[in-house]
CSV table of C-alpha atoms and ligand atoms in Angstrom, one decimal:
chain,number,residue,atom,x,y,z
X,29,MET,CA,28.2,-5.3,-4.0
X,30,SER,CA,25.0,-3.7,-2.7
X,31,GLY,CA,26.9,-2.4,0.3
X,32,ASN,CA,29.2,-0.4,-2.0
X,33,HIS,CA,26.1,1.0,-3.7
X,34,ARG,CA,25.1,2.6,-0.5
X,35,GLU,CA,28.6,3.8,0.6
X,36,SER,CA,29.1,5.8,-2.4
X,37,ASN,CA,26.5,8.6,-3.0
X,38,ARG,CA,25.9,7.5,-6.5
X,39,GLN,CA,22.5,6.1,-7.2
X,40,ILE,CA,22.6,2.8,-9.0
X,41,VAL,CA,19.6,2.0,-11.1
X,42,PRO,CA,19.5,-1.7,-11.5
X,43,PHE,CA,17.5,-1.8,-14.7
X,44,LYS,CA,17.1,-0.1,-18.1
X,45,ALA,CA,14.1,0.3,-20.5
X,46,LYS,CA,13.7,-1.9,-23.5
X,47,VAL,CA,10.0,-1.2,-24.2
X,48,ILE,CA,8.5,2.3,-23.6
X,49,GLU,CA,5.0,3.6,-23.3
X,50,PRO,CA,4.4,7.1,-24.7
X,51,ILE,CA,2.9,9.7,-22.3
X,52,ARG,CA,1.9,13.3,-23.2
X,53,LEU,CA,1.0,16.4,-21.3
X,54,ILE,CA,-2.3,17.9,-22.4
X,55,PRO,CA,-2.7,21.7,-22.3
X,56,LEU,CA,-4.0,23.6,-19.3
X,57,ASP,CA,-7.4,24.4,-20.8
X,58,GLU,CA,-8.0,20.7,-21.4
X,59,ARG,CA,-6.8,19.8,-17.9
X,60,LEU,CA,-9.3,22.2,-16.4
X,61,ALA,CA,-12.1,20.7,-18.5
X,62,VAL,CA,-11.0,17.2,-17.6
X,63,ILE,CA,-10.9,17.8,-13.8
X,64,GLU,CA,-14.3,19.6,-13.9
X,65,ARG,CA,-15.8,16.7,-15.8
X,66,ALA,CA,-14.3,14.3,-13.3
X,67,GLY,CA,-16.2,16.0,-10.4
X,68,LEU,CA,-12.8,16.8,-8.9
X,69,ASN,CA,-12.3,13.1,-8.3
X,70,MET,CA,-8.9,11.6,-9.4
X,71,PHE,CA,-10.5,8.2,-10.1
X,72,ASN,CA,-12.8,9.7,-12.8
X,73,ILE,CA,-9.9,11.0,-15.0
X,74,ARG,CA,-8.9,9.0,-18.1
X,75,ALA,CA,-5.4,7.8,-17.7
X,76,GLU,CA,-4.4,9.3,-21.1
X,77,ASP,CA,-5.2,12.7,-19.7
X,78,VAL,CA,-2.6,12.2,-17.0
X,79,TYR,CA,1.1,12.9,-17.5
X,80,ILE,CA,2.7,11.5,-14.4
X,81,ASP,CA,0.4,9.0,-12.7
X,82,LEU,CA,1.1,8.6,-9.0
X,83,LEU,CA,-2.4,7.4,-8.1
X,84,THR,CA,-1.1,4.1,-6.9
X,85,ASP,CA,1.9,1.7,-6.9
X,86,SER,CA,-0.6,-1.2,-7.3
X,87,GLY,CA,-0.4,-3.2,-10.4
X,88,THR,CA,1.4,-0.3,-12.2
X,89,GLY,CA,5.0,-1.6,-12.1
X,90,SER,CA,7.1,-2.6,-15.1
X,91,ILE,CA,7.6,-6.3,-15.4
X,92,SER,CA,11.1,-7.5,-16.1
X,93,ASN,CA,12.3,-9.5,-19.1
X,94,ALA,CA,12.4,-12.6,-16.9
X,95,GLN,CA,8.8,-12.1,-15.9
X,96,LEU,CA,7.8,-11.7,-19.5
X,97,ALA,CA,9.8,-14.9,-20.4
X,98,GLY,CA,8.1,-16.8,-17.6
X,99,MET,CA,4.7,-15.6,-18.8
X,100,MET,CA,5.4,-17.4,-22.1
X,101,MET,CA,5.7,-20.5,-20.1
X,102,GLY,CA,2.5,-20.0,-18.1
X,103,ASP,CA,0.4,-23.2,-17.7
X,104,GLU,CA,-3.3,-22.4,-17.9
X,105,SER,CA,-4.5,-25.8,-16.7
X,106,TYR,CA,-7.6,-25.4,-14.5
X,107,ALA,CA,-6.4,-27.6,-11.8
X,108,GLY,CA,-2.8,-28.2,-10.5
X,109,SER,CA,-1.1,-26.0,-13.1
X,110,ARG,CA,2.7,-26.0,-13.2
X,111,SER,CA,2.6,-22.3,-12.7
X,112,PHE,CA,0.6,-22.6,-9.5
X,113,HIS,CA,3.2,-25.0,-8.2
X,114,ARG,CA,6.1,-22.8,-9.0
X,115,LEU,CA,4.2,-19.9,-7.3
X,116,ALA,CA,3.4,-21.9,-4.2
X,117,GLU,CA,7.0,-23.3,-3.9
X,118,THR,CA,8.6,-19.9,-4.4
X,119,PHE,CA,6.3,-18.4,-1.7
X,120,GLN,CA,6.9,-21.3,0.7
X,121,ASN,CA,10.6,-21.1,0.3
X,122,LEU,CA,10.5,-17.3,0.9
X,123,THR,CA,8.1,-17.3,3.9
X,124,GLY,CA,7.9,-20.8,5.3
X,125,LEU,CA,4.1,-20.7,5.0
X,126,PRO,CA,3.0,-24.1,3.7
X,127,TYR,CA,-0.5,-23.5,2.4
X,128,VAL,CA,-1.0,-21.1,-0.4
X,129,LEU,CA,-4.3,-20.1,-2.1
X,130,PRO,CA,-4.1,-17.6,-5.0
X,131,SER,CA,-6.7,-14.9,-5.4
X,132,HIS,CA,-7.5,-12.4,-8.1
X,133,GLN,CA,-6.0,-9.5,-6.0
X,134,GLY,CA,-5.5,-8.5,-2.4
X,135,ARG,CA,-9.1,-7.8,-1.6
X,136,GLY,CA,-10.1,-11.2,-3.0
X,137,ALA,CA,-7.7,-12.7,-0.4
X,138,GLU,CA,-9.2,-10.4,2.3
X,139,LYS,CA,-12.7,-11.6,1.3
X,140,VAL,CA,-11.7,-15.2,1.5
X,141,LEU,CA,-9.9,-15.0,4.9
X,142,ASN,CA,-12.4,-12.7,6.6
X,143,SER,CA,-15.4,-14.8,5.4
X,144,VAL,CA,-14.0,-17.6,7.5
X,145,LEU,CA,-12.2,-15.9,10.5
X,146,VAL,CA,-14.5,-13.0,11.2
X,147,LYS,CA,-17.9,-13.5,12.8
X,148,LYS,CA,-20.4,-10.9,13.9
X,149,ASN,CA,-18.9,-8.4,16.4
X,150,ARG,CA,-15.5,-10.1,16.3
X,151,VAL,CA,-12.7,-7.6,16.5
X,152,VAL,CA,-9.5,-7.3,14.4
X,153,PRO,CA,-6.9,-5.1,16.1
X,154,GLY,CA,-4.1,-3.9,13.9
X,155,ASN,CA,-2.0,-1.0,12.6
X,156,SER,CA,-4.0,1.3,10.4
X,157,HIS,CA,-5.9,-1.3,8.4
X,158,PHE,CA,-6.1,-0.5,4.6
X,159,ASP,CA,-9.5,0.7,3.4
X,160,THR,CA,-10.5,-2.5,1.5
X,161,THR,CA,-9.2,-4.6,4.5
X,162,LYS,CA,-11.3,-2.6,7.0
X,163,ALA,CA,-14.3,-2.8,4.6
X,164,HIS,CA,-14.0,-6.6,4.3
X,165,ILE,CA,-13.7,-7.1,8.1
X,166,GLU,CA,-16.9,-4.9,8.5
X,167,PHE,CA,-18.7,-6.6,5.7
X,168,ALA,CA,-18.2,-9.9,7.5
X,169,GLY,CA,-19.7,-8.3,10.7
X,170,GLY,CA,-16.4,-7.5,12.5
X,171,ARG,CA,-14.9,-4.4,13.7
X,172,CYS,CA,-11.4,-2.9,13.4
X,173,VAL,CA,-9.5,-1.4,16.3
X,174,ASP,CA,-6.5,0.7,15.2
X,175,CYS,CA,-3.6,0.1,17.6
X,176,THR,CA,-0.8,2.0,15.7
X,177,ILE,CA,1.7,3.7,18.0
X,178,LYS,CA,1.0,7.4,18.5
X,179,GLU,CA,4.1,8.5,16.6
X,180,GLY,CA,2.5,7.0,13.6
X,181,LYS,CA,-0.3,9.6,13.8
X,182,SER,CA,1.9,12.6,13.4
X,183,SER,CA,3.5,13.8,10.2
X,184,GLN,CA,6.5,15.4,11.9
X,185,THR,CA,7.5,13.0,14.6
X,186,MET,CA,10.7,11.2,13.6
X,187,HIS,CA,10.5,7.5,14.5
X,188,PRO,CA,12.2,4.6,12.5
X,189,PHE,CA,9.2,2.4,12.7
X,190,LYS,CA,6.0,4.4,12.6
X,191,GLY,CA,4.0,1.4,11.6
X,192,ASN,CA,4.6,-0.3,14.9
X,193,VAL,CA,1.7,-1.7,16.9
X,194,ASP,CA,1.1,-0.1,20.4
X,195,LEU,CA,1.5,-3.1,22.6
X,196,GLU,CA,-0.4,-1.7,25.6
X,197,LYS,CA,-3.3,-0.7,23.4
X,198,LEU,CA,-3.2,-4.2,21.8
X,199,ARG,CA,-3.2,-5.9,25.2
X,200,ALA,CA,-6.0,-3.6,26.5
X,201,THR,CA,-8.1,-4.3,23.4
X,202,ILE,CA,-7.6,-8.1,23.7
X,203,ASP,CA,-8.6,-7.9,27.4
X,204,GLU,CA,-11.5,-5.6,26.8
X,205,PHE,CA,-13.2,-7.8,24.2
X,206,GLY,CA,-11.8,-11.1,25.4
X,207,PRO,CA,-9.4,-13.3,23.3
X,208,LYS,CA,-12.4,-15.4,22.0
X,209,ASN,CA,-13.8,-12.4,20.4
X,210,ILE,CA,-10.6,-11.4,18.7
X,211,ALA,CA,-10.7,-12.8,15.1
X,212,TYR,CA,-7.0,-12.3,14.7
X,213,VAL,CA,-4.4,-9.5,15.0
X,214,LEU,CA,-3.4,-7.9,11.6
X,215,ILE,CA,0.0,-6.4,11.1
X,216,THR,CA,0.2,-4.4,7.8
X,217,VAL,CA,3.8,-4.4,6.4
X,218,THR,CA,4.5,-1.7,5.5
X,219,CYS,CA,1.6,0.3,6.8
X,220,ASN,CA,0.1,2.1,3.8
X,221,SER,CA,-2.5,4.3,5.3
X,222,GLY,CA,0.0,5.6,7.9
X,223,GLY,CA,2.4,6.8,5.2
X,224,GLY,CA,4.1,3.6,4.0
X,225,GLN,CA,5.8,3.2,7.4
X,226,PRO,CA,7.5,0.0,8.4
X,227,VAL,CA,7.1,-2.2,11.5
X,228,SER,CA,10.2,-3.4,13.3
X,229,LEU,CA,11.1,-7.1,13.8
X,230,GLU,CA,11.2,-6.3,17.6
X,231,ASN,CA,7.6,-5.2,17.4
X,232,ILE,CA,6.5,-8.1,15.2
X,233,HIS,CA,8.0,-10.5,17.7
X,234,ALA,CA,6.3,-8.7,20.6
X,235,VAL,CA,2.9,-8.7,18.9
X,236,SER,CA,3.3,-12.3,18.1
X,237,GLU,CA,4.2,-13.2,21.7
X,238,LEU,CA,1.4,-11.1,23.2
X,239,ALA,CA,-1.3,-12.4,20.9
X,240,HIS,CA,-0.2,-16.1,20.8
X,241,GLY,CA,0.1,-16.0,24.7
X,242,LYS,CA,-3.6,-15.3,24.7
X,243,GLY,CA,-4.4,-17.8,22.0
X,244,VAL,CA,-5.0,-15.2,19.3
X,245,ARG,CA,-3.8,-15.6,15.7
X,246,VAL,CA,-1.6,-13.1,14.0
X,247,TYR,CA,-1.7,-12.4,10.3
X,248,PHE,CA,0.2,-10.1,8.0
X,249,ASP,CA,-1.2,-7.8,5.3
X,250,ALA,CA,2.0,-8.5,3.3
X,251,ALA,CA,1.4,-6.3,0.2
X,252,ARG,CA,4.8,-4.5,0.8
X,253,PHE,CA,6.6,-7.1,2.9
X,254,ALA,CA,10.0,-6.6,1.0
X,255,GLU,CA,10.1,-2.9,1.5
X,256,ASN,CA,9.4,-3.5,5.2
X,257,ALA,CA,12.3,-6.0,5.3
X,258,TYR,CA,14.6,-3.5,3.7
X,259,PHE,CA,13.8,-0.8,6.4
X,260,ILE,CA,14.5,-3.4,9.1
X,261,LYS,CA,17.9,-4.1,7.5
X,262,GLU,CA,18.6,-0.4,7.3
X,263,ARG,CA,17.3,0.7,10.7
X,264,GLU,CA,17.1,-2.1,13.2
X,265,ALA,CA,20.1,-3.0,15.3
X,266,GLY,CA,21.3,-6.5,14.7
X,267,TYR,CA,20.0,-6.9,11.1
X,268,GLU,CA,22.5,-4.9,9.1
X,269,LYS,CA,24.3,-8.0,8.0
X,270,LYS,CA,21.3,-10.2,7.4
X,271,THR,CA,20.1,-10.7,3.9
X,272,ILE,CA,16.6,-9.6,2.8
X,273,PRO,CA,15.4,-13.2,2.4
X,274,GLN,CA,16.6,-13.9,6.0
X,275,ILE,CA,14.7,-11.0,7.4
X,276,VAL,CA,11.7,-11.8,5.4
X,277,ARG,CA,11.8,-15.4,6.8
X,278,GLU,CA,12.1,-14.1,10.3
X,279,MET,CA,9.2,-11.7,9.9
X,280,PHE,CA,6.9,-14.5,8.6
X,281,ASP,CA,8.1,-17.0,11.3
X,282,CYS,CA,6.2,-14.8,13.7
X,283,VAL,CA,2.8,-15.0,12.1
X,284,ASP,CA,0.2,-17.7,11.3
X,285,GLY,CA,-0.4,-16.5,7.8
X,286,CYS,CA,-1.0,-13.6,5.6
X,287,THR,CA,-3.1,-12.0,2.8
X,288,MET,CA,-1.1,-10.4,0.1
X,289,SER,CA,-1.9,-8.1,-2.9
X,290,SER,CA,0.8,-9.2,-5.3
X,291,LYS,CA,0.2,-6.0,-7.3
X,292,LYS,CA,2.6,-4.2,-5.0
X,293,ASP,CA,5.9,-5.9,-4.0
X,294,ALA,CA,5.4,-8.9,-6.2
X,295,ILE,CA,5.4,-6.5,-9.2
X,296,VAL,CA,2.6,-8.0,-11.2
X,297,PRO,CA,-0.5,-6.2,-12.8
X,298,MET,CA,-3.0,-8.6,-11.1
X,299,GLY,CA,-3.0,-11.2,-8.3
X,300,GLY,CA,-2.9,-12.0,-4.7
X,301,LEU,CA,-3.0,-14.8,-2.2
X,302,VAL,CA,-3.9,-16.1,1.2
X,303,ALA,CA,-1.3,-18.3,3.0
X,304,THR,CA,-1.5,-20.1,6.3
X,305,ARG,CA,0.2,-22.7,8.5
X,306,ASP,CA,-3.1,-24.1,9.7
X,307,GLN,CA,-4.2,-27.1,7.6
X,308,GLY,CA,-7.7,-27.1,9.0
X,309,LEU,CA,-8.1,-23.4,8.1
X,310,TYR,CA,-6.6,-24.1,4.6
X,311,GLU,CA,-9.3,-26.6,4.0
X,312,ALA,CA,-12.0,-24.2,5.2
X,313,LEU,CA,-10.5,-21.4,3.0
X,314,LYS,CA,-10.8,-23.5,-0.1
X,315,VAL,CA,-14.6,-23.1,-0.1
X,316,PRO,CA,-14.8,-19.3,-0.3
X,317,THR,CA,-11.8,-19.4,-2.7
X,318,ILE,CA,-13.7,-21.6,-5.1
X,319,LEU,CA,-16.9,-19.7,-4.6
X,320,PHE,CA,-15.5,-16.1,-5.0
X,321,GLU,CA,-12.1,-16.4,-6.8
X,322,GLY,CA,-11.7,-19.6,-8.7
X,323,PHE,CA,-10.4,-23.2,-8.2
X,324,PHE,CA,-7.9,-23.2,-5.4
X,325,THR,CA,-4.9,-23.7,-7.7
X,326,TYR,CA,-5.6,-20.5,-9.6
X,327,GLY,CA,-8.0,-18.3,-7.6
X,328,GLY,CA,-8.9,-16.0,-10.5
X,329,MET,CA,-5.2,-15.7,-11.7
X,330,SER,CA,-4.1,-16.9,-15.1
X,331,GLY,CA,-1.2,-19.3,-15.3
X,332,LEU,CA,0.9,-16.6,-17.0
X,333,MET,CA,0.3,-14.2,-14.2
X,334,MET,CA,1.2,-16.8,-11.5
X,335,GLU,CA,4.5,-17.3,-13.4
X,336,ALA,CA,5.2,-13.6,-13.3
X,337,LEU,CA,4.2,-13.4,-9.7
X,338,ALA,CA,6.6,-16.2,-8.7
X,339,GLN,CA,9.4,-14.4,-10.6
X,340,GLY,CA,8.4,-11.0,-9.1
X,341,LEU,CA,8.8,-12.5,-5.6
X,342,GLU,CA,12.4,-13.5,-6.5
X,343,GLU,CA,13.2,-10.1,-7.9
X,344,VAL,CA,11.7,-7.9,-5.1
X,345,VAL,CA,13.9,-9.4,-2.4
X,346,GLN,CA,17.1,-8.5,-4.3
X,347,GLU,CA,18.9,-5.8,-2.5
X,348,ASP,CA,20.0,-3.6,-5.4
X,349,TYR,CA,16.4,-3.3,-6.4
X,350,LEU,CA,15.3,-2.3,-2.9
X,351,VAL,CA,18.2,0.1,-2.4
X,352,HIS,CA,17.1,1.9,-5.6
X,353,ARG,CA,13.3,1.7,-4.8
X,354,ILE,CA,13.6,3.2,-1.3
X,355,SER,CA,16.2,5.8,-2.2
X,356,GLN,CA,13.9,6.9,-5.1
X,357,SER,CA,11.0,7.6,-2.6
X,358,ARG,CA,13.4,9.3,-0.2
X,359,MET,CA,14.8,11.5,-3.0
X,360,LEU,CA,11.4,12.7,-4.0
X,361,GLY,CA,10.7,13.5,-0.3
X,362,LYS,CA,14.0,15.3,0.1
X,363,TRP,CA,13.4,17.5,-2.9
X,364,LEU,CA,9.8,18.3,-1.8
X,365,ASN,CA,11.2,19.2,1.6
X,366,GLU,CA,13.8,21.5,0.1
X,367,VAL,CA,11.1,23.6,-1.7
X,368,GLY,CA,9.1,23.8,1.5
X,369,VAL,CA,6.3,21.2,0.8
X,370,PRO,CA,5.3,19.6,4.1
X,371,ILE,CA,5.6,15.8,3.9
X,372,VAL,CA,5.3,12.9,6.3
X,373,GLU,CA,8.7,12.1,7.7
X,374,PRO,CA,10.6,9.9,7.6
X,375,VAL,CA,9.6,9.0,4.0
X,376,GLY,CA,8.1,5.5,3.8
X,377,GLY,CA,8.5,2.8,1.2
X,378,HIS,CA,6.2,3.2,-1.8
X,379,ALA,CA,5.2,6.8,-1.7
X,380,VAL,CA,5.7,10.3,-0.4
X,381,PHE,CA,2.8,11.6,1.5
X,382,ILE,CA,2.2,15.4,1.6
X,383,ASP,CA,0.4,16.7,4.7
X,384,GLY,CA,-2.7,18.4,3.3
X,385,ARG,CA,-3.5,20.3,6.5
X,386,ARG,CA,-0.1,21.8,6.7
X,387,PHE,CA,0.0,22.6,2.9
X,388,PHE,CA,-3.3,24.5,3.1
X,389,PRO,CA,-3.4,25.8,6.7
X,390,HIS,CA,-6.3,28.1,5.8
X,391,VAL,CA,-8.5,25.3,4.7
X,392,PRO,CA,-10.7,23.8,7.5
X,393,GLU,CA,-10.1,20.1,8.3
X,394,ASP,CA,-13.5,19.1,7.1
X,395,GLN,CA,-13.0,20.7,3.7
X,396,PHE,CA,-10.7,18.0,2.4
X,397,PRO,CA,-7.3,19.8,2.1
X,398,ALA,CA,-5.5,16.8,0.8
X,399,GLN,CA,-8.1,16.2,-1.8
X,400,LEU,CA,-7.8,19.8,-2.8
X,401,LEU,CA,-4.1,19.4,-3.3
X,402,CYS,CA,-4.6,16.4,-5.5
X,403,VAL,CA,-7.0,18.6,-7.7
X,404,GLU,CA,-4.5,21.5,-7.8
X,405,MET,CA,-1.6,19.2,-8.8
X,406,TYR,CA,-3.6,17.8,-11.6
X,407,LYS,CA,-4.6,21.3,-12.8
X,408,GLU,CA,-1.0,22.6,-12.6
X,409,GLY,CA,0.7,19.7,-14.3
X,410,ALA,CA,-1.5,16.7,-15.0
X,411,VAL,CA,0.2,14.9,-12.1
X,412,ARG,CA,-2.3,12.5,-10.5
X,413,PRO,CA,-1.9,11.8,-6.8
X,414,VAL,CA,-4.5,10.3,-4.5
X,415,GLU,CA,-6.1,11.4,-1.2
X,416,VAL,CA,-5.4,9.2,1.8
X,417,GLY,CA,-7.4,11.1,4.5
X,418,SER,CA,-10.9,12.3,5.4
X,419,ASN,CA,-12.4,11.3,2.1
X,420,LEU,CA,-11.0,7.8,2.0
X,421,ILE,CA,-11.6,7.0,5.6
X,422,GLY,CA,-15.3,7.6,5.3
X,423,ARG,CA,-18.0,7.4,7.9
X,424,ASP,CA,-18.3,5.4,11.2
X,425,PRO,CA,-20.2,2.3,10.3
X,426,ASP,CA,-22.1,2.4,13.6
X,427,ASN,CA,-23.3,6.0,13.8
X,428,GLY,CA,-22.7,7.4,10.3
X,429,ASP,CA,-20.5,10.2,11.4
X,430,ASN,CA,-17.6,11.4,9.3
X,431,ILE,CA,-14.4,10.1,10.8
X,432,ARG,CA,-11.7,12.7,11.3
X,433,PRO,CA,-8.4,10.9,10.7
X,434,ALA,CA,-5.2,11.9,12.5
X,435,LEU,CA,-3.6,12.7,9.1
X,436,ASP,CA,-5.1,14.1,5.9
X,437,LEU,CA,-2.6,13.1,3.2
X,438,CYS,CA,-2.0,13.6,-0.5
X,439,ARG,CA,-0.2,10.4,-1.6
X,440,LEU,CA,2.4,10.4,-4.4
X,441,ALA,CA,2.7,6.7,-5.0
X,442,LEU,CA,5.7,5.6,-7.1
X,443,PRO,CA,5.1,2.7,-9.5
X,444,ARG,CA,7.9,0.2,-9.4
X,445,ARG,CA,10.6,0.6,-12.1
X,446,VAL,CA,8.6,3.1,-14.1
X,447,TYR,CA,9.6,6.7,-13.5
X,448,GLY,CA,13.1,8.2,-13.4
X,449,LYS,CA,14.6,11.4,-11.9
X,450,GLU,CA,13.4,13.7,-14.6
X,451,HIS,CA,9.8,12.6,-14.0
X,452,LEU,CA,10.2,13.2,-10.3
X,453,GLU,CA,11.8,16.6,-10.8
X,454,TYR,CA,8.7,17.6,-12.8
X,455,VAL,CA,6.5,16.5,-9.9
X,456,VAL,CA,8.4,18.6,-7.4
X,457,ASP,CA,8.2,21.6,-9.6
X,458,VAL,CA,4.4,21.1,-9.9
X,459,ALA,CA,3.9,20.8,-6.1
X,460,ASP,CA,6.2,23.8,-5.6
X,461,THR,CA,4.2,25.9,-8.2
X,462,VAL,CA,1.0,25.1,-6.5
X,463,ARG,CA,2.5,26.2,-3.2
X,464,LYS,CA,3.7,29.5,-4.6
X,465,THR,CA,0.8,30.5,-6.9
X,466,GLU,CA,-3.0,30.9,-6.6
X,467,GLY,CA,-3.4,27.1,-6.2
X,468,SER,CA,-2.4,27.6,-2.6
X,469,ARG,CA,-5.1,30.2,-1.9
X,470,ARG,CA,-8.0,28.1,-3.1
X,471,SER,CA,-11.0,27.5,-0.9
X,472,GLY,CA,-11.7,24.0,0.4
X,473,LEU,CA,-13.9,21.3,-1.1
X,474,MET,CA,-17.3,19.8,-0.2
X,475,PHE,CA,-19.2,16.8,-1.6
X,476,ASP,CA,-21.2,17.5,-4.7
X,477,LYS,CA,-22.5,13.9,-4.6
X,478,GLU,CA,-21.3,11.7,-1.7
X,479,LEU,CA,-22.0,8.1,-2.7
X,480,PRO,CA,-22.1,5.2,-0.1
X,481,GLY,CA,-19.7,2.3,-0.1
X,482,ILE,CA,-16.0,3.0,-0.5
X,483,ARG,CA,-16.9,6.6,-1.2
X,484,HIS,CA,-13.5,8.0,-2.3
X,485,PHE,CA,-13.7,6.0,-5.6
X,486,VAL,CA,-17.1,7.4,-6.7
X,487,SER,CA,-18.1,10.7,-4.9
X,488,THR,CA,-17.7,14.0,-6.6
X,489,PHE,CA,-16.7,17.4,-5.2
X,490,LYS,CA,-17.2,21.1,-5.7
X,491,TYR,CA,-15.3,24.1,-4.3
X,492,VAL,CA,-16.8,25.5,-1.1
C,512,LIG,N1,-3.6,-4.0,1.7
C,512,LIG,C1,-2.8,-2.9,1.5
C,512,LIG,C2,-1.8,-2.5,2.4
C,512,LIG,C3,-3.0,-2.2,0.3
C,512,LIG,O1,-2.3,-1.1,0.1
C,512,LIG,C4,-4.0,-2.7,-0.7
C,512,LIG,C5,-4.2,-1.9,-1.9
C,512,LIG,C6,-4.7,-3.8,-0.4
C,512,LIG,C7,-4.5,-4.5,0.8
C,512,LIG,C8,-5.7,-4.4,-1.4
C,512,LIG,O2,-5.1,-5.0,-2.4
C,512,LIG,O3,-5.7,-3.6,-4.4
C,512,LIG,O4,-4.8,-5.9,-4.7
C,512,LIG,O5,-7.1,-5.5,-3.8
C,512,LIG,N2,-3.7,-0.8,-2.1
C,512,LIG,C9,-3.8,-0.1,-3.3
C,512,LIG,C10,-3.2,1.3,-3.1
C,512,LIG,C11,-5.1,0.0,-4.0
C,512,LIG,O6,-3.4,2.1,-4.0
C,512,LIG,O7,-2.6,1.5,-2.1
C,512,LIG,P1,-5.7,-5.0,-3.9
């Protein structure tokens, strides 16, 4: 069935709307006032002042009728709820990981895992750690070393698996610090900060062999595991005929466990989990789970959300869903390309990333070109993207210097099962208009108030 979907050029949308949420475009003068009041920060805008919200694909998907039905059956028992067991069994069947601890969202899972595995000055090599992940590792006293392949650092280099780990760099990092000082190796699938780029199974196997050969654990940040599996099926020789669940299983067979934000591929508004094969570690992880999240059979999730999560895990590995999902991102990328908007290629799973430095070549790199593009897109059409670049990456925790990332990107993240072609056509028109009009001649941005912590959420900007 799904093979036929791809052979014909017709796009098959495997769902229809039954409940809708009204949205509205506020007029230009209001948009200008809104963005000014927000200090040119996308996170300070009220959602009702946004027309197309591409801030994130996290927790913003539409739930299915089966998820809603499951929620009605949610068991809210404090300990040992039926919904927890359904979730744990679904996850075990999918991944083979035996021990599952729910958490309130991905960063809760990160806090739990890192508070046990990371000690002062321990190192976590990986492929472009997500910002909360990096912050939790540093909070626990550790340090991240980015070992993404060099192709992943360029917006124009074509490579099927730009999220791959550079094996030589990984080997050198493990040797430099010594295996005892490596807390674990983290593979983020797909790699969000690098543009939603996938990691190949060949690379996952090789990382696993290398790390395990030196006695080092390997964990996934599995927020977008199903999108990664789809790219493997599509691009990696030998996997064309495998089903998505088979590929998912082979991916997880290579690792010792994972953290997961279930707000992404598990298509629920809230939730996450830590999973492991190590029974001793599982016992140790119960302590921070109970302290920070909740009893270890709910971890801050309600029973109804655990039901929806279990159902979401079953829906996200369906191939017709993934064919539509990935082709939607790709279609947005293609249309942006056609009107001359510079994007990261190939297009990743959950989002299209516009290259801020190429969009505004006259804006110096330290004047936040990608943040500027977010602001201009809001002004032009109440589209809300988010910056994934110099603002987000922040400062070096050791010397306080601004880090200059390889890419300064404006991310258009696609909520799952929410927007259709007309919405995306509108977004392309907005980006094209910014490119063609005075929006493209704006000066860069500087901080008005730079606030510490994860600064991109809270700082404000002004035009230079
Ligand atoms: N890991 C990755 C790869 C992520 O993309 C995120 C969140 C997290 C971990 C943390 O999960 O939000 O449930 O606590 N990414 C969101 C985004 C916020 O917009 O990309 P969380």
